[in-house]
Amino acid sequence: AQAPCLSLNVPRHMAGLEKTWLTVRKSYDEMTTGSGADRVPSCLYEKGENSCLSGACIEVPCCDAYAPNQSCRFIKPSYNEKTYSYEEFYRDVMPKLHTGDIYLGGYPRSGNKIGAFATHSRWSHVGMIYRRSDCPEILKTKCVSAGEDIDWSDQIHASRPLIAEVVQYDDQTPGFTLGDFEDGSKMYLGQKIDSPNYADWEPWQVAVRFLTGVTRNTSFYQAIEECVTRNHNDMYKYDINVAIDLCQWMAAYPGCCCLQCERAPAQPGFVFCAEFVGDCYQSAGLIDPDLDKAEFLPSMFDTTRALKLLDGAELSPTEHRLVGIDSEEEAVQAGFNQANNNWGTDVTKAVEDVPFSGFGPPAQQNMDSGGYKRMAD
């Protein structure tokens, strides 16, 4: 008889909920069915972002007002990355995360071939870091999953980085999710061995990029909080048109209105993961307000693209990357407790504040061995 799979993908802040994203999970390829993309010959996109025509429909760099491509189209994309072990990532990288930093998720190519082909990137998902201790008087949103506030959200220590993201549930459930970074990312990374259906798939991946050159003041945090509130009850949407951008710049000129068909359709009450992050960045004055936030892709936030940020703001030139679990043996080596069937993450424990090189910690907060404390203004 086949041994039961480890259940690594229900973090404790989601445990007990009647509906989680796990119960309605679909692959990205499944979500393209009915959009017309499923009628594209599979031989063209079988290798995803590594296919010979990958990226054929993204904008040429000189015309791209969003995030010009830095990696040659039609060949395997090149990332500027540093890969960590589990211990290194959560010990050395996680404490440096602050509100506004970027979180990237890589759904395996086996379930995202056409999406990876169209966007020329391994990264299929993007979210944003939300750390309540950065500005506790403003950043007050409770942790939420599948449309339900987490009852014990206040027990999650204010210093712990959270992931603010929009994920796919169903057409009736809000997609906005706010949960502990360590808990949620370990859940995401462990999915390969959660089901025998994924035995031949690549492992899931995550990465982060640090937002630098930004004054993180009251106005910045207020803009982020307002964006979170604005998108809190929206449902997830995914439309392959968001990845079709070639010559889209011409749509702004008379006589080129036909190219409007390349634009992702506006759907009030629905939001894509990259659209949410783009909305937050626009609200904070980091992105040109004239750009269409519905046209943002996860790949625009990775190192294959040069996201156009304003007023000296930049994303760190390196993706700090962690590759997920490929076997039960790796899970145990990475710290998974088989007896208790969990990672042993203590979300009530403070995370020491370690500034990323290039900017110091927010002026209004500090961490010490005794936990969170306010500094005098």
PDB file of C-alpha atoms in Angstrom, residues 78-323:
ATOM      1  CA  SER A  78      18.196  34.733 -16.913  1.00  0.00           C
ATOM      2  CA  TYR A  79      17.631  35.682 -13.256  1.00  0.00           C
ATOM      3  CA  ASN A  80      19.899  37.493 -10.836  1.00  0.00           C
ATOM      4  CA  GLU A  81      19.380  35.284  -7.815  1.00  0.00           C
ATOM      5  CA  LYS A  82      20.867  33.864  -4.662  1.00  0.00           C
ATOM      6  CA  THR A  83      19.560  30.502  -3.464  1.00  0.00           C
ATOM      7  CA  TYR A  84      19.391  29.631   0.230  1.00  0.00           C
ATOM      8  CA  SER A  85      18.844  26.593   2.403  1.00  0.00           C
ATOM      9  CA  TYR A  86      15.722  26.561   4.580  1.00  0.00           C
ATOM     10  CA  GLU A  87      17.756  27.429   7.668  1.00  0.00           C
ATOM     11  CA  GLU A  88      19.555  30.305   5.960  1.00  0.00           C
ATOM     12  CA  PHE A  89      16.418  31.766   4.385  1.00  0.00           C
ATOM     13  CA  TYR A  90      14.336  31.984   7.548  1.00  0.00           C
ATOM     14  CA  ARG A  91      17.288  32.942   9.741  1.00  0.00           C
ATOM     15  CA  ASP A  92      19.012  35.499   7.512  1.00  0.00           C
ATOM     16  CA  VAL A  93      16.454  36.762   4.977  1.00  0.00           C
ATOM     17  CA  MET A  94      13.075  36.767   6.716  1.00  0.00           C
ATOM     18  CA  PRO A  95      14.055  39.177   9.549  1.00  0.00           C
ATOM     19  CA  LYS A  96      15.054  41.795   6.955  1.00  0.00           C
ATOM     20  CA  LEU A  97      11.608  41.934   5.340  1.00  0.00           C
ATOM     21  CA  HIS A  98       9.520  45.070   5.769  1.00  0.00           C
ATOM     22  CA  THR A  99       6.285  46.502   4.454  1.00  0.00           C
ATOM     23  CA  GLY A 100       6.412  47.004   0.697  1.00  0.00           C
ATOM     24  CA  ASP A 101       9.010  44.334  -0.069  1.00  0.00           C
ATOM     25  CA  ILE A 102       8.099  41.850  -2.807  1.00  0.00           C
ATOM     26  CA  TYR A 103       7.197  38.180  -2.357  1.00  0.00           C
ATOM     27  CA  LEU A 104       7.331  35.936  -5.458  1.00  0.00           C
ATOM     28  CA  GLY A 105       5.796  32.489  -5.824  1.00  0.00           C
ATOM     29  CA  GLY A 106       6.754  29.988  -8.491  1.00  0.00           C
ATOM     30  CA  TYR A 107       4.009  27.495  -9.364  1.00  0.00           C
ATOM     31  CA  PRO A 108       5.630  24.439 -11.013  1.00  0.00           C
ATOM     32  CA  ARG A 109       5.974  24.624 -14.759  1.00  0.00           C
ATOM     33  CA  SER A 110       4.100  21.305 -14.999  1.00  0.00           C
ATOM     34  CA  GLY A 111       0.889  23.131 -14.062  1.00  0.00           C
ATOM     35  CA  ASN A 112       1.723  26.531 -15.533  1.00  0.00           C
ATOM     36  CA  LYS A 113       3.247  25.833 -18.934  1.00  0.00           C
ATOM     37  CA  ILE A 114       1.281  28.340 -20.969  1.00  0.00           C
ATOM     38  CA  GLY A 115       1.479  31.059 -18.314  1.00  0.00           C
ATOM     39  CA  ALA A 116       5.247  30.681 -17.997  1.00  0.00           C
ATOM     40  CA  PHE A 117       5.530  30.622 -21.798  1.00  0.00           C
ATOM     41  CA  ALA A 118       3.533  33.829 -22.197  1.00  0.00           C
ATOM     42  CA  THR A 119       5.270  35.781 -19.423  1.00  0.00           C
ATOM     43  CA  HIS A 120       8.789  34.388 -20.004  1.00  0.00           C
ATOM     44  CA  SER A 121       9.242  33.758 -16.290  1.00  0.00           C
ATOM     45  CA  ARG A 122       9.117  31.027 -13.659  1.00  0.00           C
ATOM     46  CA  TRP A 123       7.307  33.375 -11.270  1.00  0.00           C
ATOM     47  CA  SER A 124       3.536  32.952 -11.460  1.00  0.00           C
ATOM     48  CA  HIS A 125       2.523  34.823  -8.307  1.00  0.00           C
ATOM     49  CA  VAL A 126       3.421  38.021  -6.496  1.00  0.00           C
ATOM     50  CA  GLY A 127       2.488  39.394  -3.104  1.00  0.00           C
ATOM     51  CA  MET A 128       3.746  42.098  -0.784  1.00  0.00           C
ATOM     52  CA  ILE A 129       5.220  42.090   2.708  1.00  0.00           C
ATOM     53  CA  TYR A 130       3.079  43.653   5.444  1.00  0.00           C
ATOM     54  CA  ARG A 131       4.800  44.033   8.820  1.00  0.00           C
ATOM     55  CA  ARG A 132       2.603  45.563  11.481  1.00  0.00           C
ATOM     56  CA  SER A 133       5.472  46.661  13.746  1.00  0.00           C
ATOM     57  CA  ASP A 134       6.675  48.991  10.978  1.00  0.00           C
ATOM     58  CA  CYS A 135       3.835  51.365  11.861  1.00  0.00           C
ATOM     59  CA  PRO A 136       1.455  49.816  14.411  1.00  0.00           C
ATOM     60  CA  GLU A 137      -0.790  52.858  14.614  1.00  0.00           C
ATOM     61  CA  ILE A 138      -1.693  52.445  10.909  1.00  0.00           C
ATOM     62  CA  LEU A 139      -1.037  48.821   9.887  1.00  0.00           C
ATOM     63  CA  LYS A 140      -3.939  47.189  11.721  1.00  0.00           C
ATOM     64  CA  THR A 141      -5.522  44.746   9.241  1.00  0.00           C
ATOM     65  CA  LYS A 142      -6.261  41.376  10.823  1.00  0.00           C
ATOM     66  CA  CYS A 143      -4.969  38.191   9.265  1.00  0.00           C
ATOM     67  CA  VAL A 144      -7.546  36.756   6.882  1.00  0.00           C
ATOM     68  CA  SER A 145      -7.924  33.674   4.701  1.00  0.00           C
ATOM     69  CA  ALA A 146     -10.730  32.544   2.393  1.00  0.00           C
ATOM     70  CA  GLY A 147     -12.835  35.551   3.323  1.00  0.00           C
ATOM     71  CA  GLU A 148     -12.670  34.880   7.065  1.00  0.00           C
ATOM     72  CA  ASP A 149     -10.761  36.887   9.661  1.00  0.00           C
ATOM     73  CA  ILE A 150      -8.420  34.723  11.708  1.00  0.00           C
ATOM     74  CA  ASP A 151      -9.763  34.803  15.261  1.00  0.00           C
ATOM     75  CA  TRP A 152      -6.344  34.706  16.885  1.00  0.00           C
ATOM     76  CA  SER A 153      -4.739  37.222  14.529  1.00  0.00           C
ATOM     77  CA  ASP A 154      -3.711  39.385  17.489  1.00  0.00           C
ATOM     78  CA  GLN A 155      -1.604  36.521  18.841  1.00  0.00           C
ATOM     79  CA  ILE A 156       0.686  36.725  15.805  1.00  0.00           C
ATOM     80  CA  HIS A 157       3.524  38.926  17.012  1.00  0.00           C
ATOM     81  CA  ALA A 158       3.510  42.399  15.468  1.00  0.00           C
ATOM     82  CA  SER A 159       7.157  42.050  14.433  1.00  0.00           C
ATOM     83  CA  ARG A 160       6.523  39.032  12.206  1.00  0.00           C
ATOM     84  CA  PRO A 161       6.483  39.714   8.446  1.00  0.00           C
ATOM     85  CA  LEU A 162       3.149  38.812   6.861  1.00  0.00           C
ATOM     86  CA  ILE A 163       2.299  38.138   3.205  1.00  0.00           C
ATOM     87  CA  ALA A 164      -0.445  40.340   1.751  1.00  0.00           C
ATOM     88  CA  GLU A 165      -1.621  38.650  -1.433  1.00  0.00           C
ATOM     89  CA  VAL A 166      -4.593  37.760  -3.605  1.00  0.00           C
ATOM     90  CA  VAL A 167      -5.044  34.043  -4.261  1.00  0.00           C
ATOM     91  CA  GLN A 168      -7.561  31.917  -6.131  1.00  0.00           C
ATOM     92  CA  TYR A 169     -10.473  30.422  -4.208  1.00  0.00           C
ATOM     93  CA  ASP A 170     -13.738  30.498  -6.160  1.00  0.00           C
ATOM     94  CA  ASP A 171     -16.152  33.052  -7.617  1.00  0.00           C
ATOM     95  CA  GLN A 172     -17.847  33.697  -4.275  1.00  0.00           C
ATOM     96  CA  THR A 173     -14.874  33.906  -1.922  1.00  0.00           C
ATOM     97  CA  PRO A 174     -12.691  37.024  -1.549  1.00  0.00           C
ATOM     98  CA  GLY A 175      -9.148  36.296  -2.666  1.00  0.00           C
ATOM     99  CA  PHE A 176      -7.304  38.664  -0.337  1.00  0.00           C
ATOM    100  CA  THR A 177      -5.160  36.765   2.164  1.00  0.00           C
ATOM    101  CA  LEU A 178      -2.958  38.066   4.958  1.00  0.00           C
ATOM    102  CA  GLY A 179      -0.947  35.477   6.850  1.00  0.00           C
ATOM    103  CA  ASP A 180       2.354  34.802   8.561  1.00  0.00           C
ATOM    104  CA  PHE A 181       5.266  34.790   6.100  1.00  0.00           C
ATOM    105  CA  GLU A 182       7.049  31.791   7.574  1.00  0.00           C
ATOM    106  CA  ASP A 183       3.908  29.726   8.041  1.00  0.00           C
ATOM    107  CA  GLY A 184       2.502  30.545   4.604  1.00  0.00           C
ATOM    108  CA  SER A 185       5.689  30.202   2.575  1.00  0.00           C
ATOM    109  CA  LYS A 186       6.542  26.834   4.130  1.00  0.00           C
ATOM    110  CA  MET A 187       3.033  25.661   3.291  1.00  0.00           C
ATOM    111  CA  TYR A 188       3.462  26.818  -0.304  1.00  0.00           C
ATOM    112  CA  LEU A 189       6.884  25.194  -0.653  1.00  0.00           C
ATOM    113  CA  GLY A 190       5.724  21.819   0.673  1.00  0.00           C
ATOM    114  CA  GLN A 191       2.944  21.163  -1.816  1.00  0.00           C
ATOM    115  CA  LYS A 192       4.853  18.777  -4.074  1.00  0.00           C
ATOM    116  CA  ILE A 193       4.685  15.905  -1.594  1.00  0.00           C
ATOM    117  CA  ASP A 194       1.151  16.660  -0.457  1.00  0.00           C
ATOM    118  CA  SER A 195      -0.355  14.611  -3.278  1.00  0.00           C
ATOM    119  CA  PRO A 196       0.841  11.768  -5.522  1.00  0.00           C
ATOM    120  CA  ASN A 197      -0.521  13.827  -8.439  1.00  0.00           C
ATOM    121  CA  TYR A 198       2.553  16.050  -8.137  1.00  0.00           C
ATOM    122  CA  ALA A 199       5.143  13.265  -8.100  1.00  0.00           C
ATOM    123  CA  ASP A 200       6.569  14.269 -11.489  1.00  0.00           C
ATOM    124  CA  TRP A 201       6.282  18.018 -10.936  1.00  0.00           C
ATOM    125  CA  GLU A 202       9.092  20.385 -10.074  1.00  0.00           C
ATOM    126  CA  PRO A 203       9.038  21.722  -6.500  1.00  0.00           C
ATOM    127  CA  TRP A 204       7.353  25.028  -5.729  1.00  0.00           C
ATOM    128  CA  GLN A 205       9.640  28.051  -5.197  1.00  0.00           C
ATOM    129  CA  VAL A 206       9.550  31.421  -3.453  1.00  0.00           C
ATOM    130  CA  ALA A 207      11.761  34.500  -3.554  1.00  0.00           C
ATOM    131  CA  VAL A 208      11.808  37.998  -2.111  1.00  0.00           C
ATOM    132  CA  ARG A 209      13.113  41.349  -3.316  1.00  0.00           C
ATOM    133  CA  PHE A 210      13.682  44.316  -1.041  1.00  0.00           C
ATOM    134  CA  LEU A 211      12.166  47.719  -1.773  1.00  0.00           C
ATOM    135  CA  THR A 212      14.878  50.356  -1.363  1.00  0.00           C
ATOM    136  CA  GLY A 213      15.231  54.099  -1.842  1.00  0.00           C
ATOM    137  CA  VAL A 214      11.843  54.763  -0.245  1.00  0.00           C
ATOM    138  CA  THR A 215      10.986  56.958   2.719  1.00  0.00           C
ATOM    139  CA  ARG A 216       8.782  54.725   4.810  1.00  0.00           C
ATOM    140  CA  ASN A 217       6.800  57.417   6.574  1.00  0.00           C
ATOM    141  CA  THR A 218       3.209  57.808   7.739  1.00  0.00           C
ATOM    142  CA  SER A 219       2.002  58.656   4.225  1.00  0.00           C
ATOM    143  CA  PHE A 220       3.625  55.518   2.816  1.00  0.00           C
ATOM    144  CA  TYR A 221       2.016  53.227   5.386  1.00  0.00           C
ATOM    145  CA  GLN A 222      -1.349  54.962   5.067  1.00  0.00           C
ATOM    146  CA  ALA A 223      -1.321  54.381   1.301  1.00  0.00           C
ATOM    147  CA  ILE A 224      -0.523  50.690   1.802  1.00  0.00           C
ATOM    148  CA  GLU A 225      -3.254  50.275   4.413  1.00  0.00           C
ATOM    149  CA  GLU A 226      -5.833  51.984   2.205  1.00  0.00           C
ATOM    150  CA  CYS A 227      -4.919  49.681  -0.692  1.00  0.00           C
ATOM    151  CA  VAL A 228      -5.280  46.607   1.510  1.00  0.00           C
ATOM    152  CA  THR A 229      -8.685  47.827   2.681  1.00  0.00           C
ATOM    153  CA  ARG A 230      -9.781  48.627  -0.875  1.00  0.00           C
ATOM    154  CA  ASN A 231      -8.982  45.119  -2.145  1.00  0.00           C
ATOM    155  CA  HIS A 232     -10.004  43.232   0.981  1.00  0.00           C
ATOM    156  CA  ASN A 233     -13.304  41.887  -0.375  1.00  0.00           C
ATOM    157  CA  ASP A 234     -12.404  41.423  -4.056  1.00  0.00           C
ATOM    158  CA  MET A 235     -12.313  38.012  -5.717  1.00  0.00           C
ATOM    159  CA  TYR A 236      -9.300  36.657  -7.586  1.00  0.00           C
ATOM    160  CA  LYS A 237      -9.240  36.880 -11.374  1.00  0.00           C
ATOM    161  CA  TYR A 238      -6.821  35.434 -13.912  1.00  0.00           C
ATOM    162  CA  ASP A 239      -6.987  36.387 -17.583  1.00  0.00           C
ATOM    163  CA  ILE A 240      -4.310  35.301 -20.045  1.00  0.00           C
ATOM    164  CA  ASN A 241      -4.756  38.629 -21.884  1.00  0.00           C
ATOM    165  CA  VAL A 242      -2.742  40.310 -19.153  1.00  0.00           C
ATOM    166  CA  ALA A 243       0.326  38.534 -20.587  1.00  0.00           C
ATOM    167  CA  ILE A 244      -0.278  39.710 -24.177  1.00  0.00           C
ATOM    168  CA  ASP A 245       1.427  43.083 -24.437  1.00  0.00           C
ATOM    169  CA  LEU A 246       3.211  43.208 -27.792  1.00  0.00           C
ATOM    170  CA  CYS A 247       2.600  46.614 -29.452  1.00  0.00           C
ATOM    171  CA  GLN A 248       0.102  47.496 -26.744  1.00  0.00           C
ATOM    172  CA  TRP A 249       1.659  50.960 -26.483  1.00  0.00           C
ATOM    173  CA  MET A 250       0.091  51.783 -29.865  1.00  0.00           C
ATOM    174  CA  ALA A 251      -3.400  51.560 -28.369  1.00  0.00           C
ATOM    175  CA  ALA A 252      -2.951  55.048 -26.922  1.00  0.00           C
ATOM    176  CA  TYR A 253      -2.812  56.556 -30.419  1.00  0.00           C
ATOM    177  CA  PRO A 254      -5.738  57.346 -32.761  1.00  0.00           C
ATOM    178  CA  GLY A 255      -6.431  54.601 -35.269  1.00  0.00           C
ATOM    179  CA  CYS A 256      -4.964  51.892 -33.060  1.00  0.00           C
ATOM    180  CA  CYS A 257      -8.007  51.199 -30.938  1.00  0.00           C
ATOM    181  CA  CYS A 258      -8.115  47.626 -32.173  1.00  0.00           C
ATOM    182  CA  LEU A 259      -5.125  46.908 -29.976  1.00  0.00           C
ATOM    183  CA  GLN A 260      -7.277  47.535 -26.921  1.00  0.00           C
ATOM    184  CA  CYS A 261      -8.194  43.853 -27.243  1.00  0.00           C
ATOM    185  CA  GLU A 262      -4.788  43.047 -25.737  1.00  0.00           C
ATOM    186  CA  ARG A 263      -5.732  44.668 -22.457  1.00  0.00           C
ATOM    187  CA  ALA A 264      -6.944  42.588 -19.545  1.00  0.00           C
ATOM    188  CA  PRO A 265     -10.644  43.414 -19.125  1.00  0.00           C
ATOM    189  CA  ALA A 266     -11.671  45.530 -16.154  1.00  0.00           C
ATOM    190  CA  GLN A 267     -13.836  43.501 -13.782  1.00  0.00           C
ATOM    191  CA  PRO A 268     -15.120  45.427 -10.756  1.00  0.00           C
ATOM    192  CA  GLY A 269     -14.947  43.262  -7.658  1.00  0.00           C
ATOM    193  CA  PHE A 270     -12.173  41.073  -9.070  1.00  0.00           C
ATOM    194  CA  VAL A 271      -8.404  41.530  -8.827  1.00  0.00           C
ATOM    195  CA  PHE A 272      -5.285  39.670  -9.990  1.00  0.00           C
ATOM    196  CA  CYS A 273      -2.335  39.155  -7.629  1.00  0.00           C
ATOM    197  CA  ALA A 274      -0.017  41.503  -9.561  1.00  0.00           C
ATOM    198  CA  GLU A 275      -2.828  44.020  -9.981  1.00  0.00           C
ATOM    199  CA  PHE A 276      -3.134  44.215  -6.193  1.00  0.00           C
ATOM    200  CA  VAL A 277       0.596  44.849  -5.738  1.00  0.00           C
ATOM    201  CA  GLY A 278       0.559  47.362  -8.592  1.00  0.00           C
ATOM    202  CA  ASP A 279      -2.363  49.133  -6.927  1.00  0.00           C
ATOM    203  CA  CYS A 280      -0.470  49.370  -3.624  1.00  0.00           C
ATOM    204  CA  TYR A 281       2.657  50.673  -5.341  1.00  0.00           C
ATOM    205  CA  GLN A 282       0.635  53.243  -7.278  1.00  0.00           C
ATOM    206  CA  SER A 283      -1.113  54.338  -4.091  1.00  0.00           C
ATOM    207  CA  ALA A 284       2.267  54.808  -2.403  1.00  0.00           C
ATOM    208  CA  GLY A 285       3.514  56.941  -5.309  1.00  0.00           C
ATOM    209  CA  LEU A 286       6.026  54.344  -6.500  1.00  0.00           C
ATOM    210  CA  ILE A 287       4.502  53.707  -9.947  1.00  0.00           C
ATOM    211  CA  ASP A 288       3.183  56.085 -12.607  1.00  0.00           C
ATOM    212  CA  PRO A 289      -0.524  56.626 -11.793  1.00  0.00           C
ATOM    213  CA  ASP A 290      -1.368  56.690 -15.514  1.00  0.00           C
ATOM    214  CA  LEU A 291      -0.412  53.030 -15.961  1.00  0.00           C
ATOM    215  CA  ASP A 292      -3.177  50.421 -15.963  1.00  0.00           C
ATOM    216  CA  LYS A 293      -2.728  48.383 -12.790  1.00  0.00           C
ATOM    217  CA  ALA A 294      -4.715  45.524 -14.368  1.00  0.00           C
ATOM    218  CA  GLU A 295      -1.833  45.048 -16.820  1.00  0.00           C
ATOM    219  CA  PHE A 296       0.760  44.157 -14.185  1.00  0.00           C
ATOM    220  CA  LEU A 297       2.209  40.638 -14.165  1.00  0.00           C
ATOM    221  CA  PRO A 298       4.153  38.765 -11.460  1.00  0.00           C
ATOM    222  CA  SER A 299       7.129  38.636 -13.842  1.00  0.00           C
ATOM    223  CA  MET A 300       7.298  42.448 -13.839  1.00  0.00           C
ATOM    224  CA  PHE A 301       8.494  42.228 -10.232  1.00  0.00           C
ATOM    225  CA  ASP A 302      11.265  39.673 -10.868  1.00  0.00           C
ATOM    226  CA  THR A 303      14.835  40.281 -12.028  1.00  0.00           C
ATOM    227  CA  THR A 304      14.155  39.466 -15.690  1.00  0.00           C
ATOM    228  CA  ARG A 305      12.370  42.825 -15.905  1.00  0.00           C
ATOM    229  CA  ALA A 306      13.249  46.390 -14.875  1.00  0.00           C
ATOM    230  CA  LEU A 307      10.128  47.627 -13.107  1.00  0.00           C
ATOM    231  CA  LYS A 308       9.851  51.389 -13.566  1.00  0.00           C
ATOM    232  CA  LEU A 309       9.643  52.884 -10.089  1.00  0.00           C
ATOM    233  CA  LEU A 310       9.580  56.604  -9.319  1.00  0.00           C
ATOM    234  CA  ASP A 311      11.673  59.025  -7.264  1.00  0.00           C
ATOM    235  CA  GLY A 312      14.683  56.793  -6.707  1.00  0.00           C
ATOM    236  CA  ALA A 313      12.765  53.740  -5.496  1.00  0.00           C
ATOM    237  CA  GLU A 314      14.244  50.397  -6.548  1.00  0.00           C
ATOM    238  CA  LEU A 315      13.833  46.695  -5.998  1.00  0.00           C
ATOM    239  CA  SER A 316      16.979  44.911  -4.859  1.00  0.00           C
ATOM    240  CA  PRO A 317      18.983  43.625  -7.849  1.00  0.00           C
ATOM    241  CA  THR A 318      18.932  40.086  -6.420  1.00  0.00           C
ATOM    242  CA  GLU A 319      16.083  37.629  -5.943  1.00  0.00           C
ATOM    243  CA  HIS A 320      16.612  35.879  -2.614  1.00  0.00           C
ATOM    244  CA  ARG A 321      15.270  32.439  -3.506  1.00  0.00           C
ATOM    245  CA  LEU A 322      14.235  29.242  -1.747  1.00  0.00           C
ATOM    246  CA  VAL A 323      13.406  26.031  -3.631  1.00  0.00           C
TER     247      VAL A 323
END
